[in-house]
Structure formats: structure tokens, C-alpha cells
Coordinates of C-alpha atoms and ligand atoms in Angstrom, one line a residue:
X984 CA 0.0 0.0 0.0
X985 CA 2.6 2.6 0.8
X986 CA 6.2 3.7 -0.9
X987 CA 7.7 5.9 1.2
X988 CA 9.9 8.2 -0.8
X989 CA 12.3 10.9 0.4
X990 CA 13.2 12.5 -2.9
X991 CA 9.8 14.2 -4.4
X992 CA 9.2 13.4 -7.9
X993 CA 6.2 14.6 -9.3
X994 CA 5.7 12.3 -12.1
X995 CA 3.3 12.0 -14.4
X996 CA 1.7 8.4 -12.8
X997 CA 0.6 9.7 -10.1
X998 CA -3.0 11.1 -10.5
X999 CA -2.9 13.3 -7.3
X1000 CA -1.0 14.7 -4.5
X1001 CA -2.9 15.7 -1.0
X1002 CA -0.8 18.5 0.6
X1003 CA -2.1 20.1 4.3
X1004 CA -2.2 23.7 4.5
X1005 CA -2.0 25.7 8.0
X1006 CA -3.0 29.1 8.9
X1007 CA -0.3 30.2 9.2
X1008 CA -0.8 33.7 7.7
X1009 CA -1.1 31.9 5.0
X1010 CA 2.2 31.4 3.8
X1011 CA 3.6 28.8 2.4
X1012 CA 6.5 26.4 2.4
X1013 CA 7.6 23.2 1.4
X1014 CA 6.3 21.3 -1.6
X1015 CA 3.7 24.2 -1.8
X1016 CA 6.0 26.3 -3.0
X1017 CA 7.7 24.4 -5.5
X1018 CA 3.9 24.1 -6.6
X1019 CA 3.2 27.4 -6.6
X1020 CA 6.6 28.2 -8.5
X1021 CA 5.5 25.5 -11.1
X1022 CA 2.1 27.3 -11.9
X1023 CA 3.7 30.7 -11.5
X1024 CA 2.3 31.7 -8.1
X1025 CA -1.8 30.8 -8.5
X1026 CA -1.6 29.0 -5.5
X1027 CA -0.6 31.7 -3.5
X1028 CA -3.3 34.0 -5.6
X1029 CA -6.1 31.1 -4.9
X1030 CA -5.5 31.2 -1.4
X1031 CA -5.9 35.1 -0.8
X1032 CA -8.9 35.1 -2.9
X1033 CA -10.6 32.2 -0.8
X1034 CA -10.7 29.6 -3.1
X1035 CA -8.2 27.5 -1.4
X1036 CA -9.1 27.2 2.5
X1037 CA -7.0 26.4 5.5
X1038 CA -9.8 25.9 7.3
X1039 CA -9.8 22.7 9.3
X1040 CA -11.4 19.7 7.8
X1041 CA -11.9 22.0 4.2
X1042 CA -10.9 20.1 1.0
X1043 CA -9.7 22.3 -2.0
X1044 CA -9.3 20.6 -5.4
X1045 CA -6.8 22.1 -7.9
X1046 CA -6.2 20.9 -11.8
X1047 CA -2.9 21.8 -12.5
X1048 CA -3.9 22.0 -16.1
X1049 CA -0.6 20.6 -17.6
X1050 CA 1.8 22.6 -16.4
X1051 CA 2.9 20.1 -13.6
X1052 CA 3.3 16.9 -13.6
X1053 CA 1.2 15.9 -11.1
X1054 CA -2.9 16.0 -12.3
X1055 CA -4.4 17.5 -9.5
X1056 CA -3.7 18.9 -6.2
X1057 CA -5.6 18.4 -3.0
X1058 CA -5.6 20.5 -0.2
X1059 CA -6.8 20.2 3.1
X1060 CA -7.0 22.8 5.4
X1061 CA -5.5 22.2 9.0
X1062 CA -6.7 25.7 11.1
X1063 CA -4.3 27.1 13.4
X1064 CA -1.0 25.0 14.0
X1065 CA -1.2 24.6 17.5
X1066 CA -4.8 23.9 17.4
X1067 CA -3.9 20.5 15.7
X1068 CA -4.4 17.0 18.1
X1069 CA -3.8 13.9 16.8
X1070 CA -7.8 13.0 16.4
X1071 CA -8.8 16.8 14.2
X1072 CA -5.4 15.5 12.3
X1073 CA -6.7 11.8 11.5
X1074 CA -9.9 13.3 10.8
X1075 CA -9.0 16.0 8.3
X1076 CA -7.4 13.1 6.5
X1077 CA -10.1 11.4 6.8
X1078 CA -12.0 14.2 4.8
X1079 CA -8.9 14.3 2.3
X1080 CA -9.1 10.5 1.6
X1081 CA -12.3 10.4 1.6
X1082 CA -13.0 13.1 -1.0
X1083 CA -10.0 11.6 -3.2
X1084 CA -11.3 8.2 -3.3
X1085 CA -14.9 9.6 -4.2
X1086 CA -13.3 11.1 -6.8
X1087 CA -12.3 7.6 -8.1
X1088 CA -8.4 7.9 -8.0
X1089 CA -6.4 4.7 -7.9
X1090 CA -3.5 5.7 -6.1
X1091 CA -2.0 9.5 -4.6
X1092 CA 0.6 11.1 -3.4
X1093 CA 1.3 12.4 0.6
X1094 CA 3.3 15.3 1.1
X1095 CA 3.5 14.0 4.8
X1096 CA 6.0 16.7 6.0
X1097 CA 3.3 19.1 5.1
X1098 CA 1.2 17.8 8.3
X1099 CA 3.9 18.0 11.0
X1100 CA 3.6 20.0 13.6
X1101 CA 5.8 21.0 16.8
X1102 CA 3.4 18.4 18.8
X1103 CA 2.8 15.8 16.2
X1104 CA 6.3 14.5 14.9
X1105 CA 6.2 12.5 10.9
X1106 CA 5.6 9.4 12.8
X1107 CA 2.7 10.6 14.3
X1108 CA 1.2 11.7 11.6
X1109 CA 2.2 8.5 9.3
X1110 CA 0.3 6.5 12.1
X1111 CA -2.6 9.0 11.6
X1112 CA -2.4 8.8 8.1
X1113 CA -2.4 4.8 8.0
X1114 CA -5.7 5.3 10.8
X1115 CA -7.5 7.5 8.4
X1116 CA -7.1 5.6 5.0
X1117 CA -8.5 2.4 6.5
X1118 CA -11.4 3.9 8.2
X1119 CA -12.4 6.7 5.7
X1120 CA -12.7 4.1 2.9
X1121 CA -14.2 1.7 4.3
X1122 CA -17.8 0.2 2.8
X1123 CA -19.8 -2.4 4.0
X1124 CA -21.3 -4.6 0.9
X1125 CA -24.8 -4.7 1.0
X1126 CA -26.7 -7.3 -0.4
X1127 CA -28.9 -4.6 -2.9
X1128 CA -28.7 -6.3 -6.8
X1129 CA -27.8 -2.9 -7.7
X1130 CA -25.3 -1.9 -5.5
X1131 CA -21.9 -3.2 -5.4
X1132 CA -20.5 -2.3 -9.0
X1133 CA -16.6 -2.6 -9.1
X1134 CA -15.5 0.7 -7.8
X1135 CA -11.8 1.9 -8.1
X1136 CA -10.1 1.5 -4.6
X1137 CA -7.1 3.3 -3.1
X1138 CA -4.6 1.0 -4.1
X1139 CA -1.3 2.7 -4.0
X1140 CA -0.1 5.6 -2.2
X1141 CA 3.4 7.4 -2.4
X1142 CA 4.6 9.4 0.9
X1143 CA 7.1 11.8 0.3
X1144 CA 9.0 12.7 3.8
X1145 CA 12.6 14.2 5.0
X1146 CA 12.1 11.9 7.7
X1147 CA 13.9 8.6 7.8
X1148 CA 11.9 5.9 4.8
X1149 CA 11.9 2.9 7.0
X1150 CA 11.0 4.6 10.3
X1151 CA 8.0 6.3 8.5
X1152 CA 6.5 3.0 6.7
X1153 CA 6.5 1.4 9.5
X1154 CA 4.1 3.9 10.9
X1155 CA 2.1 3.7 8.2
X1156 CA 1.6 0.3 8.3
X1157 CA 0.8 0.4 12.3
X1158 CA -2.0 3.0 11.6
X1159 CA -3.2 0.6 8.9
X1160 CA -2.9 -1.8 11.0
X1161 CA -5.5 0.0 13.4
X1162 CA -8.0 1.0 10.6
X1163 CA -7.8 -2.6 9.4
X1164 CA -8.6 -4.1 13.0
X1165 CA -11.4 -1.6 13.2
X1166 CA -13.0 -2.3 9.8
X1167 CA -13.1 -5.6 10.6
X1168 CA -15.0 -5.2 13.9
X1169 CA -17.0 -2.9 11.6
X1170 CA -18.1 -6.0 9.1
X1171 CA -18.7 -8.2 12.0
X1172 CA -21.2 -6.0 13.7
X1173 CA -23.1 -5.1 10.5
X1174 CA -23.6 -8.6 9.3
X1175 CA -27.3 -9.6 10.1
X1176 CA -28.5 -11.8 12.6
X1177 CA -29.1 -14.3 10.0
X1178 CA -25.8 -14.3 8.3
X1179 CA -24.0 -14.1 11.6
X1180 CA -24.6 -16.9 13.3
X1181 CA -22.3 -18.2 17.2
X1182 CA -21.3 -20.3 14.9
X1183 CA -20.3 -18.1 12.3
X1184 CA -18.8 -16.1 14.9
X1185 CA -16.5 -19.2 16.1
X1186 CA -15.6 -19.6 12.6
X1187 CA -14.4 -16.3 11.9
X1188 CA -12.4 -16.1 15.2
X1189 CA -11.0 -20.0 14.3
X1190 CA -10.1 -18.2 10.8
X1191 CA -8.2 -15.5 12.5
X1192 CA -6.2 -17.8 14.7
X1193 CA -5.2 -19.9 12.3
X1194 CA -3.9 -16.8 10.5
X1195 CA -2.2 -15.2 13.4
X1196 CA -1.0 -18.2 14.9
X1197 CA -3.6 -17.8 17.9
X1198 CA -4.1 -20.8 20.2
X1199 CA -7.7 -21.2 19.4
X1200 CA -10.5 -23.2 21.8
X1201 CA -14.2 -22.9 21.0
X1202 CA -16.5 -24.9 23.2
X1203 CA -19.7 -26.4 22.4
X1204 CA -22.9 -27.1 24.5
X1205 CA -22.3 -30.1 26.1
X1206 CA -18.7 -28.8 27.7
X1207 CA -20.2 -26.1 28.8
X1208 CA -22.5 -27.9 30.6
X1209 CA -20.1 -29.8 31.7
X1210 CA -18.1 -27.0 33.2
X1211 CA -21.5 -25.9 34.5
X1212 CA -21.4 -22.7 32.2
X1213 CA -25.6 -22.1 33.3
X1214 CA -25.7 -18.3 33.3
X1215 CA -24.5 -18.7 29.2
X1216 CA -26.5 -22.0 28.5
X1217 CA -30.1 -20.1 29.6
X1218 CA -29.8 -17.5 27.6
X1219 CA -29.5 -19.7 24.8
X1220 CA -32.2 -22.0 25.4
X1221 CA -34.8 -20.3 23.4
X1222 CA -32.4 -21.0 20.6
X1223 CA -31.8 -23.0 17.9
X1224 CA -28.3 -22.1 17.1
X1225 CA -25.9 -23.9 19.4
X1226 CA -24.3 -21.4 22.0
X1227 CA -20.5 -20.9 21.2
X1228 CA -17.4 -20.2 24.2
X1229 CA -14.5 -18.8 21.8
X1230 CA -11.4 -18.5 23.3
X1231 CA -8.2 -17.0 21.3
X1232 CA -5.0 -17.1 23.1
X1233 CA -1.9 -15.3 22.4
X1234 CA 1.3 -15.5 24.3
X1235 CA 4.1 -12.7 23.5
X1236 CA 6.1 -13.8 26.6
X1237 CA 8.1 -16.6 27.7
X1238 CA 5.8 -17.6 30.7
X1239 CA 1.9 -17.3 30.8
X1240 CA 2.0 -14.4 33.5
X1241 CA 0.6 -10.8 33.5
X1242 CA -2.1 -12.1 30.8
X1243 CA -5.0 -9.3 29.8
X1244 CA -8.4 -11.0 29.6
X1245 CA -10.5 -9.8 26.8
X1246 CA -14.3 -10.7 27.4
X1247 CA -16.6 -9.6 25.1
X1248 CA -20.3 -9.9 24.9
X1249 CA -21.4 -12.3 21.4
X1250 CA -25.2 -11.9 21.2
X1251 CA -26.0 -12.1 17.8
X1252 CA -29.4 -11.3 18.1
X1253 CA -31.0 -10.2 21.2
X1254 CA -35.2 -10.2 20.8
X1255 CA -35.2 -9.7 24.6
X1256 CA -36.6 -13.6 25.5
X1257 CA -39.9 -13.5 27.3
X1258 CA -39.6 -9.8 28.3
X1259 CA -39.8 -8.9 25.0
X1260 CA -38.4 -5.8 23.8
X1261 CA -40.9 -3.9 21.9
X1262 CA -41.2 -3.7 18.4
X1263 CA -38.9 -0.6 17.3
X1264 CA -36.4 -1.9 20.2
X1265 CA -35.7 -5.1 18.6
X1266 CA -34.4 -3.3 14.8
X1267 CA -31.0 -2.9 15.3
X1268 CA -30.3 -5.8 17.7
X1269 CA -27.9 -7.4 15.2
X1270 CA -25.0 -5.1 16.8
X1271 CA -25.1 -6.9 20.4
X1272 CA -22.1 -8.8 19.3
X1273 CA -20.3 -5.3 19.2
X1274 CA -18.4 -6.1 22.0
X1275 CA -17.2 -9.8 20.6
X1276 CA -16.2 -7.5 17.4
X1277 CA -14.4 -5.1 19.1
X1278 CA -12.2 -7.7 21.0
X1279 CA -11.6 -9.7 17.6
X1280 CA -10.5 -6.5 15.8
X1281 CA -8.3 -5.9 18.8
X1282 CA -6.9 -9.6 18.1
X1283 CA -6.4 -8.8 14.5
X1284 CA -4.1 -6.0 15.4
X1285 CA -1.9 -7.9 17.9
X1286 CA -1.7 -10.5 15.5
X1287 CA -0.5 -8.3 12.8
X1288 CA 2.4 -5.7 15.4
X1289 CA 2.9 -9.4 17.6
X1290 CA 3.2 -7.2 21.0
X1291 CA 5.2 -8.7 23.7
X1292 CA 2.0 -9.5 26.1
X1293 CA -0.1 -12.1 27.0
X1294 CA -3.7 -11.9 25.6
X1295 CA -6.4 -14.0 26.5
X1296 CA -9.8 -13.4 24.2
X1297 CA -13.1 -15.1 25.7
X1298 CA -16.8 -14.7 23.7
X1299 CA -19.2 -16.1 24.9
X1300 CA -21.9 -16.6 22.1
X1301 CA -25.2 -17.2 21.2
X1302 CA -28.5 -15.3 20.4
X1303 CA -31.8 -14.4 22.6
X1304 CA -34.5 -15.9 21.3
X1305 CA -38.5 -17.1 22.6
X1306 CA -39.6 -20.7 22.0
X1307 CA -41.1 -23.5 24.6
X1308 CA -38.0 -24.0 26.0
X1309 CA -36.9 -20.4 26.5
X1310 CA -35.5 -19.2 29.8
X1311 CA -38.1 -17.1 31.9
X1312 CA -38.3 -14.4 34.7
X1313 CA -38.3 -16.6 37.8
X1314 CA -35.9 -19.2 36.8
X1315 CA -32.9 -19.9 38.9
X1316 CA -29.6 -20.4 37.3
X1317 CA -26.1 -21.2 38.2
X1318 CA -23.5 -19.7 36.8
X1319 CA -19.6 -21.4 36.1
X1320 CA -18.4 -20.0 38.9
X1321 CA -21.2 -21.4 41.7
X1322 CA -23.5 -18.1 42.1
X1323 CA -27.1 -18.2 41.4
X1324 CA -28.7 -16.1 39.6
X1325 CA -32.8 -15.2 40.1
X1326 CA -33.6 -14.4 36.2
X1327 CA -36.2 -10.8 36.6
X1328 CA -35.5 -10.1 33.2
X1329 CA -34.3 -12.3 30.3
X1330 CA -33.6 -9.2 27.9
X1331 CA -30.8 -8.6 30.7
X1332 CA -29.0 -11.2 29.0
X1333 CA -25.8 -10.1 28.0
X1334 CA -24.6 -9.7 31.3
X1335 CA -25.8 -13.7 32.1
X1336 CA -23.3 -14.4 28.9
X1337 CA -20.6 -12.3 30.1
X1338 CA -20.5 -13.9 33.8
X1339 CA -19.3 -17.1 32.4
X1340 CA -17.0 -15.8 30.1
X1341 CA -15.6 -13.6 32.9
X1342 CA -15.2 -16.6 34.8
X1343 CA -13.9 -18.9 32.0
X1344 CA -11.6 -15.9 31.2
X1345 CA -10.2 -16.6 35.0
X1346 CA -9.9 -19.9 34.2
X1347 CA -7.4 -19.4 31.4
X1348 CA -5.8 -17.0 33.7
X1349 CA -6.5 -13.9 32.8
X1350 CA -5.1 -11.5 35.5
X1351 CA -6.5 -8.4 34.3
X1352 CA -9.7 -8.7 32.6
X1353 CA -11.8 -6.0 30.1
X1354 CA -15.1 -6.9 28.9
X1355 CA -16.8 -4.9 26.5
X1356 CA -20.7 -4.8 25.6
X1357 CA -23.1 -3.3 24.1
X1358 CA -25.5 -3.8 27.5
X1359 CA -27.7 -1.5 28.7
X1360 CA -29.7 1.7 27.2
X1361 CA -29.1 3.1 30.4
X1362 CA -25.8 3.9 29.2
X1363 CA -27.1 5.3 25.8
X1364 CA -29.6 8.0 28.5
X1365 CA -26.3 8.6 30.7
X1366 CA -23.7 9.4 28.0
X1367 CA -24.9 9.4 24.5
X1368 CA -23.8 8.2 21.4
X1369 CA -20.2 9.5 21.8
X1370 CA -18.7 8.6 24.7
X1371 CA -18.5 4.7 26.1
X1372 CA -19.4 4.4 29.9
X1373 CA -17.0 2.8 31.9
X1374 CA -17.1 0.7 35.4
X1375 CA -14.1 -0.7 37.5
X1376 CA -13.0 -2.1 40.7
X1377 CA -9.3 -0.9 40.2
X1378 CA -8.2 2.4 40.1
X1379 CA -4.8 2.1 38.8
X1380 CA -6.2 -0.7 35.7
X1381 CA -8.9 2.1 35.1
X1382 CA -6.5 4.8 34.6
X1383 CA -4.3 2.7 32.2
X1384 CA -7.6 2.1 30.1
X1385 CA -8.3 5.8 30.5
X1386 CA -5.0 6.7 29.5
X1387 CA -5.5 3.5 26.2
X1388 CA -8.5 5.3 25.0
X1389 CA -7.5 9.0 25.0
X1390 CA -4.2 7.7 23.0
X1391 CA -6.9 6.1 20.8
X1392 CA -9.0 9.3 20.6
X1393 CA -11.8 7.3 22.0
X1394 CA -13.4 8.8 25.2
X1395 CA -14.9 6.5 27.5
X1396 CA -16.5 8.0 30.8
X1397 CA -16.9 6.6 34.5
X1398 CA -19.8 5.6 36.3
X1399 CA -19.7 4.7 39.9
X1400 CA -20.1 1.3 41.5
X1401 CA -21.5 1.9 45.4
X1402 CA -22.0 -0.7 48.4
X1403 CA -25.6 0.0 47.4
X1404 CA -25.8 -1.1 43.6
X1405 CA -24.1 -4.5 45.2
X1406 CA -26.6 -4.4 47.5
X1407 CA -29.2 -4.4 45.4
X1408 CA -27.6 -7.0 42.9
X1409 CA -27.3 -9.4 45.6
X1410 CA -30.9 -8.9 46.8
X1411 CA -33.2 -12.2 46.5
X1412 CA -35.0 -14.6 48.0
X1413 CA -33.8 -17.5 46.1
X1414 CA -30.5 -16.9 44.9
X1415 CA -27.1 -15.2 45.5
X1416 CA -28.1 -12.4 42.9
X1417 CA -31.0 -11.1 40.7
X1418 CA -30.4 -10.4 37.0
X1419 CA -32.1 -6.7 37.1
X1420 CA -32.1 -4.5 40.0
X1421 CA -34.4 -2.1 38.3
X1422 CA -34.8 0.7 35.9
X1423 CA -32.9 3.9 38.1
X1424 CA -29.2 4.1 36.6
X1425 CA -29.2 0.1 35.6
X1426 CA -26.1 0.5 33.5
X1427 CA -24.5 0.6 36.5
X1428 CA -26.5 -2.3 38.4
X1429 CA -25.7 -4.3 35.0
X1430 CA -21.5 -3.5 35.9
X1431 CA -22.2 -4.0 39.3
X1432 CA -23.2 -7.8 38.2
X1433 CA -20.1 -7.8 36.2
X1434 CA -17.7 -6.9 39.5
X1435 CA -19.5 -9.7 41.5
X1436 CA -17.9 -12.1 38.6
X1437 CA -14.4 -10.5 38.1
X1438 CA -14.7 -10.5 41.8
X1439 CA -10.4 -9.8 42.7
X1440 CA -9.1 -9.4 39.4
X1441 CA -8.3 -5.8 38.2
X1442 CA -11.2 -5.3 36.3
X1443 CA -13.2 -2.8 33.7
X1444 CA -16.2 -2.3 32.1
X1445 CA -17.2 -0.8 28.8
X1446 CA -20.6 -0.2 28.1
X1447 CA -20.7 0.9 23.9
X1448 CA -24.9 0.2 24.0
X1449 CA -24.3 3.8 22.4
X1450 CA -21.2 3.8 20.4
X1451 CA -21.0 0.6 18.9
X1452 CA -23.2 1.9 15.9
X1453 CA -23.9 5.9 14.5
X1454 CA -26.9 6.7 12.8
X1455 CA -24.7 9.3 10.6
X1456 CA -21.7 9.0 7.9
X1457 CA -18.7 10.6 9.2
X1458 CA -15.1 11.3 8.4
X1459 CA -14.2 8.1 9.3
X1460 CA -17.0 5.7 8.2
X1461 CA -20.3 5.4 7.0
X1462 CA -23.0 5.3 9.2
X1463 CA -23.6 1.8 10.8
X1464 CA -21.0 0.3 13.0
X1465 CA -18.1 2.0 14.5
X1466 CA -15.8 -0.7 15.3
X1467 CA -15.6 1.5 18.9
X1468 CA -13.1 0.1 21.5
X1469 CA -11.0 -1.8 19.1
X1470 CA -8.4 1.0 19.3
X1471 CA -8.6 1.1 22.5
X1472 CA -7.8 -2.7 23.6
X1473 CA -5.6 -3.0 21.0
X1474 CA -3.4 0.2 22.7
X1475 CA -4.1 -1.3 26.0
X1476 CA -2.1 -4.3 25.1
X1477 CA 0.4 -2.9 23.3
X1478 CA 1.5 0.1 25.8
X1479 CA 0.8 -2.7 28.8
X1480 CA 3.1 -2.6 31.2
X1481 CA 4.8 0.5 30.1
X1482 CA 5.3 3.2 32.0
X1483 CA 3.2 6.2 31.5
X1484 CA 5.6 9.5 30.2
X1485 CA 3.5 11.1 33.4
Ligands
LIG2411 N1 -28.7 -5.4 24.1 C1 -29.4 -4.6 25.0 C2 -28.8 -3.2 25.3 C3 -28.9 -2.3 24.1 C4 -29.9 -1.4 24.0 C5 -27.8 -2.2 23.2 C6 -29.9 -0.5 23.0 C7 -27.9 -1.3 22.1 C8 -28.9 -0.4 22.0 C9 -29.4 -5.3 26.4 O1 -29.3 -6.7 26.4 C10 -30.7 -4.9 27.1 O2 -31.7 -5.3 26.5 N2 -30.6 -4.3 28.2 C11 -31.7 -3.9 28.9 C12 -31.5 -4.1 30.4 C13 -32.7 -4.0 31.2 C14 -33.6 -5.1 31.0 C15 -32.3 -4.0 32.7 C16 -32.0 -2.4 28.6 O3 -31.1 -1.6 28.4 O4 -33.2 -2.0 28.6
LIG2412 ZN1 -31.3 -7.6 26.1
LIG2413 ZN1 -28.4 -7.5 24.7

């Protein structure tokens, strides 16, 4: 995908060259100039009279006309220098891709140097770059007759930089890495219930171990009733797909120590069981494997940088569905790791799921463990669409997921977990705990019953019931899936055990 060139040679093959323009009193430096020079100062002319913008996150298109070699200029404007963070960076670039590849160009050129600030050094912006190509192109392929006509990708692009070739590609190629993991997560969430079955899921993760040299353990029904896995097996009762346990393991040290647990919830269809959601609820409920996406995408980008960690990824699988043999409110179950559970609600399911892989998680010794799930409106009323609510029982684990997601320009938020939300979890008459305190703040009663299953272990909870999916195309993607928190895990891992620059 990328030739990373220090000499800059305008030639004739390449269609188009995006250069990034500051205000910087508008004047202007670098390859600009020798553009400008070439068409005898009308860049310097367009940009006083407007029609080139340094605006942040304005595209300006420029036909050189013949008299330079390169076709077509891009420029995208970048606002005030200091202004500049690494996510309005990636997403001006998204806009800049974006636009280019609409504009059905085969390959470009980068003038990367063009995008370097004093706070965001080549590699910063390579890694950016990489980010913003993956995720501004990406298309999910419908299944419309019409649709789906061969369109001319972004095959090839050239990077011109002073900085050193090697050091720079290999940024590249991590940022793609990124935007690749996330695309994936992307597909995964937007496949329908139909075509994304647990045991499609297991096969897609058993695909991706094989590629990446995962160990790879997906258990069926029987040994998970065996390992007494009853919190996961009720919520699939209703079902006619058989339930799925997917484990992925990767080792990146000598000894299995220090490993990061990965849980995330795999509902690939959640009707709500016998407390039905209602009818406008239920569109949409293809995405409650987000969390199983995010932590595969995640896995796709370990596999591709090899990090030296430990990584344990555990989805447990299946899909919520009503028949004779459903699950009910007022069933007692027991979950893998001896608790009972009184069922009050059997569309509070993914948190049933998630207990057992929690647990099984444990089992593989995970001693740090993240699960990630699209679980509760409640979360969607507390925080919005933007922002992923977050729940621990560690404070220094929190803040090195807090610190994972800012790098990752993904905010997640914290919600608190009090002696009375445990209370109230561990309220019944029957059993040791009740699947749904009630309706007041029940995002955190649904990470309360989380904590009471990650028990000791560092532990925290994402909640994406509200950023898993947007409703609106953006720089970065299309409406539909986001691929949220696979940037974040995948950071987590790879900065684990680091210590912060603080
Ligand atoms: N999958 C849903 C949560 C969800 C809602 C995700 C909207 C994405 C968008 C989850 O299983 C659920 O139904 N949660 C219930 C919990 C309640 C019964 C305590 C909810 O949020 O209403
Ligand atoms: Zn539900
Ligand atoms: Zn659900």
C-alpha cells in the first residue's frame, strides 16, 4: 500500500498529491511552494482570494492543467498550528481521503511533511495517516442487486517525507494496522442476525487464529454444561443455534503471566426472551455482538504488530430468542463460577453471557480482565452516542484504560459502582443475585453484576450500547458500525506494562 519516498518526484503516474495547509498567515512552504513556482504563483493568488481554504477539515481541489506533472492537487485545510491533536489531524485526512477516493483515484501522493507540527512529529502523523485511510474508505457490501458495482479502490499511495523511509512506513503500516482491525470489527457488527450466526462467529475467530497463529478453543454445549457454564446455557435456550465459548489465546512472553483478559459480549441477536423488547427496540439488535467485534478486531491488530503481552480473548456466544424451552423471569440459574442467579428479566442477557465468560476468562488465567458490551440503554440515557461508559473495581487498571483510549482518541466515561448497587444485585429470595435491580441508573446495576464475577481481578467495564453503531456518515465511516473500543484494547495491550511519560 505505501512507498515511502524521500526525494519528491512529481511524475506524471501519479494522479494526485494531498498537501495540508495551515493558517499560518497563509504562507507557504515546502512542496507548496515548489507548486506554486510550477504554476507561477496561483496557489498563493487562490489562497488570498478564498478559493483555497486552510480551514480545518476544508478540501480544496486544484487541476494543474498541464503545467505540472502531477494532475491534481488536494488541499486540506488544518486551522491554526497549535490547534492540531492527533484525532482533528486523523480526521481532516479522513475528509482528504475520503473526497479523493470519491473522486475515483487509484492511487496519490502524501506530502506528509506538510502535516507536522511541533506536537505531532512524521511518525505521528504516518500512524494517523495509516488510521485514516483504512477507516475513511471503508464500505460495508450490501446485499442490494444494484449496489456493489466494481469501484476503483485506493490501491497505491506514495509518501514523500525528510524523515527517515523505514521509520515512517512502519508507521504507516501500524496506523493501517489499526484502521484494518477496526474495519473488521465494523463488518462483523453489520452482518445480520441471519448471516452471523455463534457459529459463524466461532468460525471467523478460528479463521483468524489460524492466521495469526492464535491458540484457538471454541467450546460447544455439552462442555459447557459440563463446566456448569448455566448463566451462558439459559440465555440460549430459546435458541436454535448452538451457543458458542470462543477462546483465542496469544502469548508474547516466555511464561503465561501478567495475561490481559479480553471478554466480550457475542449476542448475535437479542429479541429480549420472554420480556420482549418492543417492536422498534428489537431493529438494530444485530450489533449486540459489538463487544465480541471489538475484542476480535483488537486480536487482528496484535496478530498483525505481535506485541510482547499475553492476551487471552473469551466470547461467549449465542442469540436471545422465545420458544417452549426459552429461559423465563423466575428461573434460577447457576453460573460457572457457583453463584445463582434469580432471572427478573431475560432481555438482561448479556450480562448472564458475560459472567461465564468472565469466569472462564479466569480460568485461562486472565489476571487483568476488560469486557466490552453493548448492555444497557441506560448507558445510551447517561452518556450518549459518543462517549463509552466505563465501570471498574481498580483504580490504577482504570487509569491505564483511560489513558489506552485517550491515545486512541476514544473517550470512554466513569460511572460509579457503590455498596448499594451490590446491594441491590445481591438482593433475592432464592438466589445469591438477581439479574435486574431495576430501571434507576441500571447501566451501573448491570457492571455492578459484572464486578461480582471479576470478583479480585483488576477489572473494567465498557458499556458501547451507544457507540457501537452511529446513525450518521462521518469522516471516518459510513453510518452503521463504528468498530468502537477496538483501538482502545488494541493500545491497552500494546502500551501494557509500560510506563506512562507522566
Ligand atoms: N442489548 C441490550 C442493550 C442495548 C440497548 C444495546 C440499545 C444497544 C442499544 C441489552 O441486552 C438490554 O436489553 N438491556 C436492557 C437491560 C434492562 C432489561 C435491565 C435495557 O437496556 O433496557
Ligand atoms: Zn437484552
Ligand atoms: Zn443484549
Amino acid at each position: 500500500m505505501f512507498t515511502v519516498k524521500n526525494e519528491v518526484q512529481l511524475q506524471e503516474s501519479s494522479e494526485a498529491l494531498l498537501i495540508g495547509l495551515f493558517a499560518r498567515n497563509q504562507k507557504i512552504t515546502g512542496l507548496t511552494q515548489e507548486l506554486d513556482s510550477l504554476l507561477d504563483g496561483q496557489i498563493t493568488e487562490l489562497l488570498k482570494e478564498g478559493d483555497i481554504s486552510t480551514k480545518h477539515n476544508t478540501v480544496s481541489k486544484v487541476h494543474t492543467l498541464g503545467r505540472a506533472p502531477i494532475k491534481r492537487v488536494y488541499f486540506v485545510g488544518l486551522g491554526k498550528e497549535e490547534n492540531l491533536s492527533f484525532e482533528s489531524l486523523r480526521e481532516a485526512l479522513g475528509k482528504a481521503v475520503k473526497t479523493i477516493s470519491e473522486s475515483k483515484v487509484g492511487s496519490f501522493a502524501l506530502g506528509l511533511d506538510s502535516f507536522v507540527t511541533t506536537g505531532l512529529d512524521a511518525h505521528d502523523v504516518a500512524h494517523a495517516f495509516g488510521e485514516a485511510l483504512a477507516l475513511s474508505t471503508y464500505k460495508f457490501a450490501d446485499y442490494k442487486q444494484k449496489s456493489n458495482e466494481p469501484e476503483k479502490n485506493i490501491e497505491k499511495v506514495i509518501v514523500y517525507t525528510d524523515g527517515n523511509e523505514n521509520e515512517v512506513e512502519a508507521s504507516l503500516t501500524v496506523g493501517y494496522a489499526y484502521g484494518q482491525g477496526t474495519n473488521s470489527a465494523r463488518t462483523l457488527v453489520n452482518l445480520p442476525g441471519n448471516m452471523l450466526t455463534a457459529t459463524d462467529l466461532a468460525n471467523y475467530a478460528a479463521e483468524l487464529g489460524t492466521k495469526y497463529g492464535f491458540e484457538v478453543e471454541i467450546l460447544e454445549k455439552e462442555e459447557m454444561e459440563k463446566l456448569g457454564m448455566g448463566a451462558l446455557l439459559a440465555v440460549n435456550k430459546g435458541s436454535v443455534e448452538p451457543p458458542k465459548m470462543i477462546v483465542l489465546k496469544y502469548q508474547g512472553k516466555d511464561n503465561w503471566e501478567d495475561v490481559i483478559g479480553l471478554v466480550g459480549k457475542g449476542i448475535t441477536f437479542d429479541t429480549g426472551g420472554y420480556s420482549i423488547k418492543p417492536k422498534d427496540g428489537i431493529v438494530g439488535m444485530k450489533s449486540d455482538m459489538g463487544g465480541a467485534a471489538a475484542v476480535l478486531g483488537a486480536m487482528e491488530i496484535i496478530g498483525e504488530l505481535r506485541p510482547e503481552k499475553n492476551v487471552v480473548a473469551v466470547i461467549p456466544s449465542t442469540d436471545n430468542m422465545i420458544s417452549g424451552d426459552a429461559f423465563k423471569p423466575d428461573d434460577v440459574v447457576t453460573s460457572m463460577n457457583g453463584k445463582t442467579i434469580e432471572i427478573l428479566n431475560t432481555d438482561a442477557e448479556g450480562r448472564l453471557a458475560l459472567a461465564d465468560g468472565i469466569t472462564y476468562a479466569k480460568f485461562h488465567g486472565a489476571s487483568y480482565l476488560v469486557d466490552v458490551a453493548t448492555l444497557t440503554g441506560g448507558v445510551i440515557v447517561a452518556l450518549g452516542n459518543d462517549i463509552t461508559g466505563a465501570m471498574t473495581n481498580n483504580e490504577a487498571f482504570f487509569e491505564k484504560v483511560l489513558e489506552a483510549s485517550l491515545e486512541a482518541g476514544e473517550p470512554i466515561w466513569r460511572l460509579p459502582i457503590t455498596e448499594n448497587h451490590k446491594k441491590r444485585v445481591r438482593k433475592s429470595q432464592v438466589a445469591d443475585l438477581n439479574n435486574s435491580p431495576g430501571r434507576d441508573g441500571h447501566a451501573i446495576f448491570a457492571g455492578t453484576f459484572l464486578g461480582e464475577f471479576a470478583e479480585n481481578t483488576p477489572w473494567v467495564h465498557l458499556d458501547i450500547a451507544g457507540t457501537a453503531t452511529t446513525t450518521s456518515a462521518h469522516n471516518l465511516g459510513p453510518a452503521g458500525a463504528t468498530g468502537a473500543m477496538v483501538r482502545t484494547l488494541a493500545t491497552l495491550v500494546e502500551r501494557f506494562g509500560e510506563e506512562s511519560e507522566e
